[in-house]
XYZ file of C-alpha atoms in Angstrom:
561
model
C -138.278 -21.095 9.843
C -136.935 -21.428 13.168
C -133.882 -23.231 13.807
C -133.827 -25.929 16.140
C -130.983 -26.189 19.089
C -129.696 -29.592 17.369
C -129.200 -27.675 14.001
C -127.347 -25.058 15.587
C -124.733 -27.529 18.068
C -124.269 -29.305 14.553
C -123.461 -25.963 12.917
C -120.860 -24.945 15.345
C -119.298 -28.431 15.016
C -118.790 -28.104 11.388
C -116.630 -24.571 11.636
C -114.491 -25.731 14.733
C -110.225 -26.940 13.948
C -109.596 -30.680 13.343
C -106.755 -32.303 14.622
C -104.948 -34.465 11.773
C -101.976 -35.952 11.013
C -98.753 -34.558 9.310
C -97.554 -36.334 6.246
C -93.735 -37.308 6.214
C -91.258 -34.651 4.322
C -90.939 -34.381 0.592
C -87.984 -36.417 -0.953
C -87.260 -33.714 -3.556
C -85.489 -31.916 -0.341
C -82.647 -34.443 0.026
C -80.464 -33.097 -3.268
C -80.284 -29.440 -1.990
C -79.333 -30.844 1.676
C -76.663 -32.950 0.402
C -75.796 -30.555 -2.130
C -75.013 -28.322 0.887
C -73.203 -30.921 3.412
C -70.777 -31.468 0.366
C -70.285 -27.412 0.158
C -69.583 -27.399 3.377
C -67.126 -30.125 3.466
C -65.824 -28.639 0.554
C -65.053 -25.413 1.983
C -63.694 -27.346 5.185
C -61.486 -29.181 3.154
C -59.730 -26.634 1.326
C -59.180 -24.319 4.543
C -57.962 -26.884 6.244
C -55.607 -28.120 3.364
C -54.255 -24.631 2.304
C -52.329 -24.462 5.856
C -51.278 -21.329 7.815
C -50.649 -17.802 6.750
C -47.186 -16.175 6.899
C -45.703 -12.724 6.620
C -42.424 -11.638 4.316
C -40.683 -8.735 4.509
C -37.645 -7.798 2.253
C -35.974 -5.091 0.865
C -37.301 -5.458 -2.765
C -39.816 -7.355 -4.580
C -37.553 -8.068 -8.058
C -39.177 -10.780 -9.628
C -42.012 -11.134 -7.038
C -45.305 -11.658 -8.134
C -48.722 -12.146 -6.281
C -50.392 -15.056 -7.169
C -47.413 -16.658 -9.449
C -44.257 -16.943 -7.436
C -44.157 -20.099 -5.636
C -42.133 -21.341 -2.301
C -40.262 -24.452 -2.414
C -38.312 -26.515 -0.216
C -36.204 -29.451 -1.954
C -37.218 -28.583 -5.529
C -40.842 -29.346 -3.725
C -43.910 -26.896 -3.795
C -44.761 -25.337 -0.194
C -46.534 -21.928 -0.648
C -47.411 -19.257 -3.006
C -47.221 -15.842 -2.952
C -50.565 -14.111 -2.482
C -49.924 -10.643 -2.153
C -47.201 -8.161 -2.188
C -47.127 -4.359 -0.547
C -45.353 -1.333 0.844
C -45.010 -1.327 4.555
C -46.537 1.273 6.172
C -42.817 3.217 6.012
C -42.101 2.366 2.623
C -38.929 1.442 4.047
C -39.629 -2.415 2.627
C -41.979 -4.889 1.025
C -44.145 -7.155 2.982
C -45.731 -10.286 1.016
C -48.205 -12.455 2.289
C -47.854 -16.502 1.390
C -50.474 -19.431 1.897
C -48.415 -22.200 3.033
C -49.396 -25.662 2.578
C -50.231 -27.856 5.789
C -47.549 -30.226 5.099
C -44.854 -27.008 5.614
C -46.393 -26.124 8.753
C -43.934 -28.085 11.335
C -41.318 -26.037 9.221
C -42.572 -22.555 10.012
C -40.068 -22.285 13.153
C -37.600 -19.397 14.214
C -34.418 -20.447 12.851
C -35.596 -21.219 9.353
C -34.737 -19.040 6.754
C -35.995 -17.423 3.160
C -33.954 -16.691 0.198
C -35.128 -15.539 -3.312
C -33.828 -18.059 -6.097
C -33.013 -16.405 -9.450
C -30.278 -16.337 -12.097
C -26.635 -15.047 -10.125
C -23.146 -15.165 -11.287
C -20.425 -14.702 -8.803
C -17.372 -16.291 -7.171
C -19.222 -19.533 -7.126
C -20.124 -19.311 -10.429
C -23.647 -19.566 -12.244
C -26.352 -20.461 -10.356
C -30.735 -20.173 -10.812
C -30.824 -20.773 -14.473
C -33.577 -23.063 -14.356
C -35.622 -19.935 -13.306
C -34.582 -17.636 -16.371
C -38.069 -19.692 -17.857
C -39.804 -20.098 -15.017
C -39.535 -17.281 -12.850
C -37.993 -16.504 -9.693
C -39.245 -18.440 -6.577
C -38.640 -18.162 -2.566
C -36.511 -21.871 -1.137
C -37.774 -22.289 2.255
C -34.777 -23.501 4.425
C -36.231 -25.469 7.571
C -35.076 -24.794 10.655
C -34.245 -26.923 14.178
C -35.954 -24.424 16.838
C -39.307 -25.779 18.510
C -40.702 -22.479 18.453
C -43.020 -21.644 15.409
C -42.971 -18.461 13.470
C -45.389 -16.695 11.035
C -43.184 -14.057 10.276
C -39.775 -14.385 8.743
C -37.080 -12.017 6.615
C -35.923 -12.877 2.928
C -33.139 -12.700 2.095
C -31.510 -11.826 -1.343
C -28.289 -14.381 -0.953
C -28.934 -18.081 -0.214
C -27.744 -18.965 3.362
C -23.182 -19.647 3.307
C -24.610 -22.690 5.867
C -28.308 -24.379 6.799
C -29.175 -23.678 10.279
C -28.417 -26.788 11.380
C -24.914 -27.494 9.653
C -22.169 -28.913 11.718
C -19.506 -26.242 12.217
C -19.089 -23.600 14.625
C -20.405 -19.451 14.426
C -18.123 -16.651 15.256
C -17.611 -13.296 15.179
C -14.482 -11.100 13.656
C -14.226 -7.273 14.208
C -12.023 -4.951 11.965
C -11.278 -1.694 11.149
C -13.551 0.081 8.425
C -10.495 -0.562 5.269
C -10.646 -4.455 6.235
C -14.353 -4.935 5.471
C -15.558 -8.044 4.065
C -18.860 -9.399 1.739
C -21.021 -11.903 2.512
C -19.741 -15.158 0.878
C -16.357 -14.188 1.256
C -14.089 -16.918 1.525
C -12.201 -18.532 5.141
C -9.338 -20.134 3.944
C -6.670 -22.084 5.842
C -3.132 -22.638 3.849
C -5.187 -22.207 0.919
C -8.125 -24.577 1.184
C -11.262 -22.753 2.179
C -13.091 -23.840 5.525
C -15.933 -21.435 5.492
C -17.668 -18.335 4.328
C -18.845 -15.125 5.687
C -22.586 -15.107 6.615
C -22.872 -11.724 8.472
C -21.694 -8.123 7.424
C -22.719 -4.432 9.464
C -21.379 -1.882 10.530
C -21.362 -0.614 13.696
C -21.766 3.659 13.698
C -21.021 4.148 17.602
C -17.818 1.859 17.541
C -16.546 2.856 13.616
C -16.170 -1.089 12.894
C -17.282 -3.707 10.790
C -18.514 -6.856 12.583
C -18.518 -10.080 10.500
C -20.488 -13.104 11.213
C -18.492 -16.107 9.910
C -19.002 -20.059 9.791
C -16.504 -22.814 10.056
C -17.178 -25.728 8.813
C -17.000 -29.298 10.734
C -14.454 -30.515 11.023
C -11.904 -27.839 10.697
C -14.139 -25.727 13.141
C -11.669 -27.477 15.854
C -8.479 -25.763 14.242
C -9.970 -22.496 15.929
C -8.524 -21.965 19.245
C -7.577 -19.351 22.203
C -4.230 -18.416 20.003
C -5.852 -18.470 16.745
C -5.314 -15.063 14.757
C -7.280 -13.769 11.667
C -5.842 -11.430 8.653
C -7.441 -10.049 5.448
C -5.907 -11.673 2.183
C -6.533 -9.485 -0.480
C -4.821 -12.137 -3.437
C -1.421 -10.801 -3.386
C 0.563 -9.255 -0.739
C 3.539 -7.306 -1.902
C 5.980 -5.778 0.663
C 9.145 -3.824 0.200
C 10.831 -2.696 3.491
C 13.715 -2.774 5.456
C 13.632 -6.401 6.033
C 13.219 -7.183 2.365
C 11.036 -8.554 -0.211
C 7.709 -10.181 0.359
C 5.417 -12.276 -1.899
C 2.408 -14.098 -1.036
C -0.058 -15.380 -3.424
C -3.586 -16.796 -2.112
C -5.777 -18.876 -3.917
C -7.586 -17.427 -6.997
C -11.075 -16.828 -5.439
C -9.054 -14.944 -2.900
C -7.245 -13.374 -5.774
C -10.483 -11.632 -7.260
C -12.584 -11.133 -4.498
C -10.329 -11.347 -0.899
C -10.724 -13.188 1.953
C -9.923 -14.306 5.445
C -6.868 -16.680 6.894
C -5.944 -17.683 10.041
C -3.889 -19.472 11.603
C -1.445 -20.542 15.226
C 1.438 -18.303 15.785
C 5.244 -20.306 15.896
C 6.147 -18.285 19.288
C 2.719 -19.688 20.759
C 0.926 -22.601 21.884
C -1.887 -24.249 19.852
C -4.268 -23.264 22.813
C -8.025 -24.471 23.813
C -10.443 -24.869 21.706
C -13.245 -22.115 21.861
C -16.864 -22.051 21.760
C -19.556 -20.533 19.512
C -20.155 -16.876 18.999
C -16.404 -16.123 20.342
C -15.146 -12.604 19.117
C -11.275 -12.390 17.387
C -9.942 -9.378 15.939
C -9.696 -9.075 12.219
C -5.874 -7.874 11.338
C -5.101 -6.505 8.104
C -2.124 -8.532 7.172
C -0.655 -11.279 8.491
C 2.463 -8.956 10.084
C 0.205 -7.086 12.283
C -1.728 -10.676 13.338
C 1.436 -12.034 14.798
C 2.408 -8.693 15.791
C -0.546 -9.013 17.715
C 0.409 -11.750 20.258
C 3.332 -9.825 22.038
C 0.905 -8.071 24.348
C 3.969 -7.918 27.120
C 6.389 -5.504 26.171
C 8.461 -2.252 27.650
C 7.993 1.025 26.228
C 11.230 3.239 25.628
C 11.374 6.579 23.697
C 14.407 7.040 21.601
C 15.298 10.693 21.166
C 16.658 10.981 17.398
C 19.057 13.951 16.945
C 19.391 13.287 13.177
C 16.669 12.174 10.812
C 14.027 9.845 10.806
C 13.673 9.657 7.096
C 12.839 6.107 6.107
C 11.811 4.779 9.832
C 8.436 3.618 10.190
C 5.928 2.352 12.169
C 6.423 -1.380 12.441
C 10.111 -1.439 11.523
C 11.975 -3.963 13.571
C 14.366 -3.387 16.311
C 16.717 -5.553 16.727
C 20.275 -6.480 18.677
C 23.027 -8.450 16.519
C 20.048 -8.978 13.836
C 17.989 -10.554 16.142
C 14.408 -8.714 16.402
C 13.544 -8.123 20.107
C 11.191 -5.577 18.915
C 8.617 -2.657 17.284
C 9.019 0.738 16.676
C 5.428 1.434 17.934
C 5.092 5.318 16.746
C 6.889 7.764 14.747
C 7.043 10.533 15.974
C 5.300 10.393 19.174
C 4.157 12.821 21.389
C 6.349 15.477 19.570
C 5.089 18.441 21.734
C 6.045 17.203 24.804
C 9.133 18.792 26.531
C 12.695 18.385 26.052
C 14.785 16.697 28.569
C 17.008 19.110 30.733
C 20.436 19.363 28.952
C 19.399 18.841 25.339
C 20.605 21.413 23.619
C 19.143 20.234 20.359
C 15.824 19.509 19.409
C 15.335 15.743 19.016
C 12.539 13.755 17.316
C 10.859 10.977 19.955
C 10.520 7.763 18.513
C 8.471 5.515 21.180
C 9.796 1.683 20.509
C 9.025 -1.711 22.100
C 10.986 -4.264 23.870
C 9.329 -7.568 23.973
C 10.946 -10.724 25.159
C 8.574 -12.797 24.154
C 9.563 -12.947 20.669
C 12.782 -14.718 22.321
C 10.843 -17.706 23.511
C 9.789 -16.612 26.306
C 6.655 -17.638 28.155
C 4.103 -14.805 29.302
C 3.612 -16.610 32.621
C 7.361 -16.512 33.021
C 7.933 -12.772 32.188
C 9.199 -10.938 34.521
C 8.846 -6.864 32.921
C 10.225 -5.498 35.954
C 13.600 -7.617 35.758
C 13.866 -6.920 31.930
C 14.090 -3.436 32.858
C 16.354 -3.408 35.226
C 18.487 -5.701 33.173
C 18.629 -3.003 30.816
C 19.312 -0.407 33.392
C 22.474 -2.444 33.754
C 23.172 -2.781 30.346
C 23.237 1.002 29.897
C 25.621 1.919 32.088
C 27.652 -1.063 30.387
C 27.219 0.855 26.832
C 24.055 -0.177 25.406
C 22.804 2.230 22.533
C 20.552 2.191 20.141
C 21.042 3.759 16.172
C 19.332 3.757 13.330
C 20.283 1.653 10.564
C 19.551 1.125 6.517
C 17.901 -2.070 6.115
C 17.093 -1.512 2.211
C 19.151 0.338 0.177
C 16.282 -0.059 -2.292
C 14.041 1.652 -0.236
C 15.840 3.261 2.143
C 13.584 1.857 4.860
C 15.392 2.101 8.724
C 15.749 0.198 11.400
C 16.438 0.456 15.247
C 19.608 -1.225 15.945
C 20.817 -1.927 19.553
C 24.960 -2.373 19.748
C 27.421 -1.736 22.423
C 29.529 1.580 22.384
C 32.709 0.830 24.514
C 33.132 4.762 24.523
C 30.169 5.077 26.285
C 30.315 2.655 28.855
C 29.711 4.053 32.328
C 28.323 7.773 30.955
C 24.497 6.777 31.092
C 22.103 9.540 32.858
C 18.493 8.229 33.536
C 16.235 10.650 31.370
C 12.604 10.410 31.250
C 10.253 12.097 27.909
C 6.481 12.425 28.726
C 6.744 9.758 31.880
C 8.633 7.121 29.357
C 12.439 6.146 29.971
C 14.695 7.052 27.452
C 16.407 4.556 25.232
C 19.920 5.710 24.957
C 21.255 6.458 21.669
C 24.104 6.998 19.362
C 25.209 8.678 16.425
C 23.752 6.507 13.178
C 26.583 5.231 10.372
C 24.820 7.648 8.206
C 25.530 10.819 10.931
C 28.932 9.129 11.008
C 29.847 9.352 7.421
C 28.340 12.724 7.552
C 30.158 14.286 10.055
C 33.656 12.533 8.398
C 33.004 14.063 5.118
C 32.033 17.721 6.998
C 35.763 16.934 8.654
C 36.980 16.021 5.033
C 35.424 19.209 3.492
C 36.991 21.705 6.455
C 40.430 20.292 5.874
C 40.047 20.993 1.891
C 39.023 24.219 2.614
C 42.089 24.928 5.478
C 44.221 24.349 2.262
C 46.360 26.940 0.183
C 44.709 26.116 -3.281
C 45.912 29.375 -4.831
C 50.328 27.961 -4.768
C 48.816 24.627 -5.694
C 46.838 25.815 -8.706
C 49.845 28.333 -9.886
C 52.237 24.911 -9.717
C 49.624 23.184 -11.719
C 49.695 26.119 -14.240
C 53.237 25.699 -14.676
C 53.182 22.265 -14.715
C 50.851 22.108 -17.529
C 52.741 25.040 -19.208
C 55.706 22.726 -19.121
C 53.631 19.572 -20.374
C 52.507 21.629 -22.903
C 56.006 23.079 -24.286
C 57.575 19.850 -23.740
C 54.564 18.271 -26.195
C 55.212 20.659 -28.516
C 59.225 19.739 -28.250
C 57.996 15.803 -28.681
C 55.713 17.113 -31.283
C 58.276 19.135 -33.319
C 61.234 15.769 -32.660
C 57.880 13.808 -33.991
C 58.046 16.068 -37.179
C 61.762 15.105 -37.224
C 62.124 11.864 -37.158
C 58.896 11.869 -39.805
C 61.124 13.535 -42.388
C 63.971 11.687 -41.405
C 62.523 8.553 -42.385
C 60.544 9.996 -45.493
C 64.143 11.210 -46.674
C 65.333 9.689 -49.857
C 69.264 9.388 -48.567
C 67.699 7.550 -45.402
C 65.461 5.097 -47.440
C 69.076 4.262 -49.599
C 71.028 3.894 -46.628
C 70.228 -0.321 -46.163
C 70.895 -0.827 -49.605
C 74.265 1.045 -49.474
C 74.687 -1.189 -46.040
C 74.412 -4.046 -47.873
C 76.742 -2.991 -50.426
C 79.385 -2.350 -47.523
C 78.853 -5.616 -46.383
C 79.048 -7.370 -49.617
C 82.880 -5.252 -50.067
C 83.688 -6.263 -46.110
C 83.062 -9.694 -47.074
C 85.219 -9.518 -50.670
C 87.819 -8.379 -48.422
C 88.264 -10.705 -45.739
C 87.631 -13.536 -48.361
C 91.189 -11.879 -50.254
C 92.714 -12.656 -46.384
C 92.540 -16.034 -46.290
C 95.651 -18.559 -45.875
C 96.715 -19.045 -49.618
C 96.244 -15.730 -50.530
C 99.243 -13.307 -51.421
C 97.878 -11.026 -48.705
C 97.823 -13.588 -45.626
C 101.692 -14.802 -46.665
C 102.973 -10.674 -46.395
C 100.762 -9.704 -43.146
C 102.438 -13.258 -41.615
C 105.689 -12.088 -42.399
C 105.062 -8.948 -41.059
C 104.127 -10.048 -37.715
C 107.325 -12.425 -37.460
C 109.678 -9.524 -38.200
C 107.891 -7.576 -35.299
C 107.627 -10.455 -32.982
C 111.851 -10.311 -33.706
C 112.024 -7.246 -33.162
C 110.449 -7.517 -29.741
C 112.287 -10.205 -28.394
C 115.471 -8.079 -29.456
C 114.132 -5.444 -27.577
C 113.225 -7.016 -24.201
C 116.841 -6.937 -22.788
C 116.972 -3.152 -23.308
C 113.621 -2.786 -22.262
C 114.018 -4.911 -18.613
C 117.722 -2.837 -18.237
C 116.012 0.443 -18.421
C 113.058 -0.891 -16.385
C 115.555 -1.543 -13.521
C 117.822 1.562 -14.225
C 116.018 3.776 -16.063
C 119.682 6.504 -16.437
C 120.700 3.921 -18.419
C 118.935 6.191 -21.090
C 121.708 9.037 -20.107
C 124.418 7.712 -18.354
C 127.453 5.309 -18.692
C 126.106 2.530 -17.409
C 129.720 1.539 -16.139
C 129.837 1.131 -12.291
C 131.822 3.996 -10.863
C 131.478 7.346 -8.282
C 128.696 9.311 -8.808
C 129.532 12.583 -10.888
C 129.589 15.903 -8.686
C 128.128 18.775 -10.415
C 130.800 21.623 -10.660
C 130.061 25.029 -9.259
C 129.378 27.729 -11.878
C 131.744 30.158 -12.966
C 134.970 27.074 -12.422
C 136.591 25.488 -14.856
C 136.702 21.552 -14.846
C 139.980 20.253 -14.328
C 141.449 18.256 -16.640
């Protein structure tokens, strides 16, 4: 059966697309699409909230954990510790933290990391609320405008916060006056600061300390202001005595810094931050320090230097006008001309300022020529005992009247020479050298034979003394000498019978009375005969009848009748 041409358009019709319209979409697809909004936000959320991501670096990770060890500031959490690893050197750690957005305007230059955990020093104890909880990191904001992501822990809290009122500066010393961090600054005793900053400098051989002073005795700091190491106790024995000084006792344990205005010197301007002072290691070698105008003389010692040292005082009439600087010095240089000795150079100072005197008034050239003048007046220098403890020396300047006018300018390794004299210890030395040539000039040998006879004499005329000794011992022990007293007394009992027999009724008395009557008689009778032949004594011989004198007749005649 044919198909018709209506059949087939129909046909065609039935097989060809239909436009229709779409039906509106499901509602079962709004839970996954909100489902994923609030993912999203989600994940937004907590990006945004955890804040940025900083870098750590330190020398050690002791008590560091990843994921545990927190950051605080204020007691108040600010980060965590995410991860900790070598650095590429494995010269330190590096940690990476997730900060909180709330510690981002904190993340500038100046602020500063420190690990908290249990310490005991100088301070005392400090961290033990982390011996439970663990160590931590305290964030210490700073006041820069610049932000950091990368910053440097340290292992000792901060001596001041970044932003402390005070003032920063810097102290160089020699490697034996090195100080810690922490280390006290002390002023007569009360501490004013700490040190923040230690290293050491290889090229230069010195320690450079970084050291804050806090407000407000950062204005006692000025131009004239001189630093020393206190190690506690300084002790000194020298030729100027005993010294004692006790600092505080944190200084005692650990040392410290002072400071402090010279008497000779002004109290000076005040200086600003990061200003460098020298670090002295006592508080004799800081005021040493500020005589920086002085004249160099050389002393040429002809006796010993034993006991002089550098540092000892020189002084005139005990008042110090100066240092010995070196001893010896420059040994190796040549001799004057005329020196027939070899002397020992001491090089000394001479600075006026230690009288009072101003270094814009000094005038070095008219101090030396006023001691030009004062040699040729006399002028020496010696060396002196100023302990006799320690023996310690001393330069002593003192006018020689002997000497005046005899000065010769002299010159040792392009210094002038200091005239000197003989020391009281040469003195004495040379007197008893004298002494000793004298004692041996003398003739011991007649000396020592009249002492041997001498003593040869002592000793016979002991031995007399002894023997006489011996004498007089048996004398006494003798039984006729022991009875003598008693026969004394005897005596003296018959003495006294006797005269009592004498007395003027006895028998005796009457005859002896008598007696002396008859003579006294007797003498009267006698006196005429005695005054006639007292006046003409041939009354004894001769008629006493007055007449010629009788002429002797010749011999061999007869008389006449």
């Amino acid at each position: 059966m044919n198909d018709t041409p209506a059949d087939n358009d129909r046909d065609d019709n039935d097989h060809r697309a239909r436009t229709s319209r779409q039906a509106p979409l499901s509602p079962i697809w709004i839970v996954p699409i909100v489902a994923l909004l609030i993912g999203a936000w989600l994940i937004y959320d907590n990006y945004a909230s955890q804040g940025p991501m900083i870098t750590l670096t330190m020398d050690s990770a002791d008590g560091i954990e990843a994921g545990s060890t927190l950051i605080k500031s204020r007691n108040v959490e600010v980060g965590q510790i995410e991860s900790v690893s070598l650095s590429d050197d494995r010269s330190h750690v590096v940690m990476k933290a997730r900060m909180k957005t709330q510690a981002e305007p904190m993340l500038v230059e100046d602020s500063s990391f420190w690990v908290v955990k249990p310490r005991i020093g100088r301070e005392g104890i400090s961290g033990l609320n982390t011996v439970l909880s663990g160590a931590y990191l305290q964030l210490e904001p700073g006041r820069s405008e610049e932000e950091a992501r990368s910053f440097e822990v340290r292992e000792q809290p901060p001596v001041a916060a970044p932003g402390a009122e005070g003032l920063r500066i810097n102290l160089v010393s020699q490697v034996g006056n090195a100080l810690s961090v922490g280390d006290p600054i002390t002023f007569q005793g009360f501490p004013v600061g700490r040190v923040e900053k230690a290293d050491f400098d290889i090229e230069d051989q010195e320690m450079q300390h970084r050291v804050f002073i806090e407000s407000p005795y950062h204005r006692l700091i000025t131009r004239n202001t001189r630093f020393w190491s206190t190690s506690g106790i300084d002790f000194s024995l020298d030729s100027q005595g005993v010294n004692l000084q006790v600092e505080s006792v944190e200084a005692l344990l650990g040392g410290g810094v002072t400071f402090g205005v010279p008497d000779d010197l002004p109290q000076g301007d005040p200086v600003s931050a990061d200003t460098t002072f020298t670090l002295h290691p006592d508080e004799k070698s800081a005021r040493q320090g500020t005589f920086d105008e002085y004249l160099e003389y050389v002393l040429l010692i002809e006796n010993t230097v034993r006991g002089l040292s550098k540092g000892a005082p020189v002084e005139f009439r005990g008042v110090r006008i100066g240092t010995v600087a070196s001893v010896p010095w420059n040994f190796t240089a040549p001799q004057p001309d005329g020196r027939d000795r070899l002397a020992i150079p001491v090089l000394i100072r001479i600075e006026p300022q230690r009288l009072g005197i101003d270094s814009q008034e000094l005038d070095l050239e008219e101090w030396k020529a006023r001691f030009t003048r004062l040699f040729d007046r006399g002028l020496r220098a010696s060396l002196k005992s100023g302990s006799l403890l320690t023996g310690a020396l001393f330069v002593d300047l003192t006018f020689d009247e002997q000497r005046a006018g005899e000065h010769t300018a002299e010159t040792f390794a392009q210094r002038d020479v200091f005239p000197t004299t003989s020391t009281g210890l040469a003195q004495i030395q040379s007197q008893v050298t004298a002494l000793l040539d004298k004692l041996n000039g003398l003739e011991i040998e007649p000396i020592l034979a009249s002492l041997d006879n001498n003593l040869a004499t002592s000793n016979t005329m002991l031995k007399e003394v002894r023997e006489l000794s011996e004498s007089l011992d048996a004398l006494v022990n003798d039984q006729d000498v022991r009875d003598l007293p008693g026969n004394l007394n005897a005596t003296l009992e018959d003495l006294q019978t006797t005269l009592q027999g004498l007395s003027a009724d006895s028998p005796a008395y009457r005859e002896l009375t008598d007696t002396l009557d008859q003579v006294e008689r007797l003498m009267r009778d006698l006196q005429p005969a005695a005054r006639k032949i007292s006046q003409d004594p041939r009354a004894l011989l001769l008629d006493t009848q007055d007449g010629e004198d009788p002429i002797p007749r010749a011999p061999g005649t007869r008389s006449q009748p």
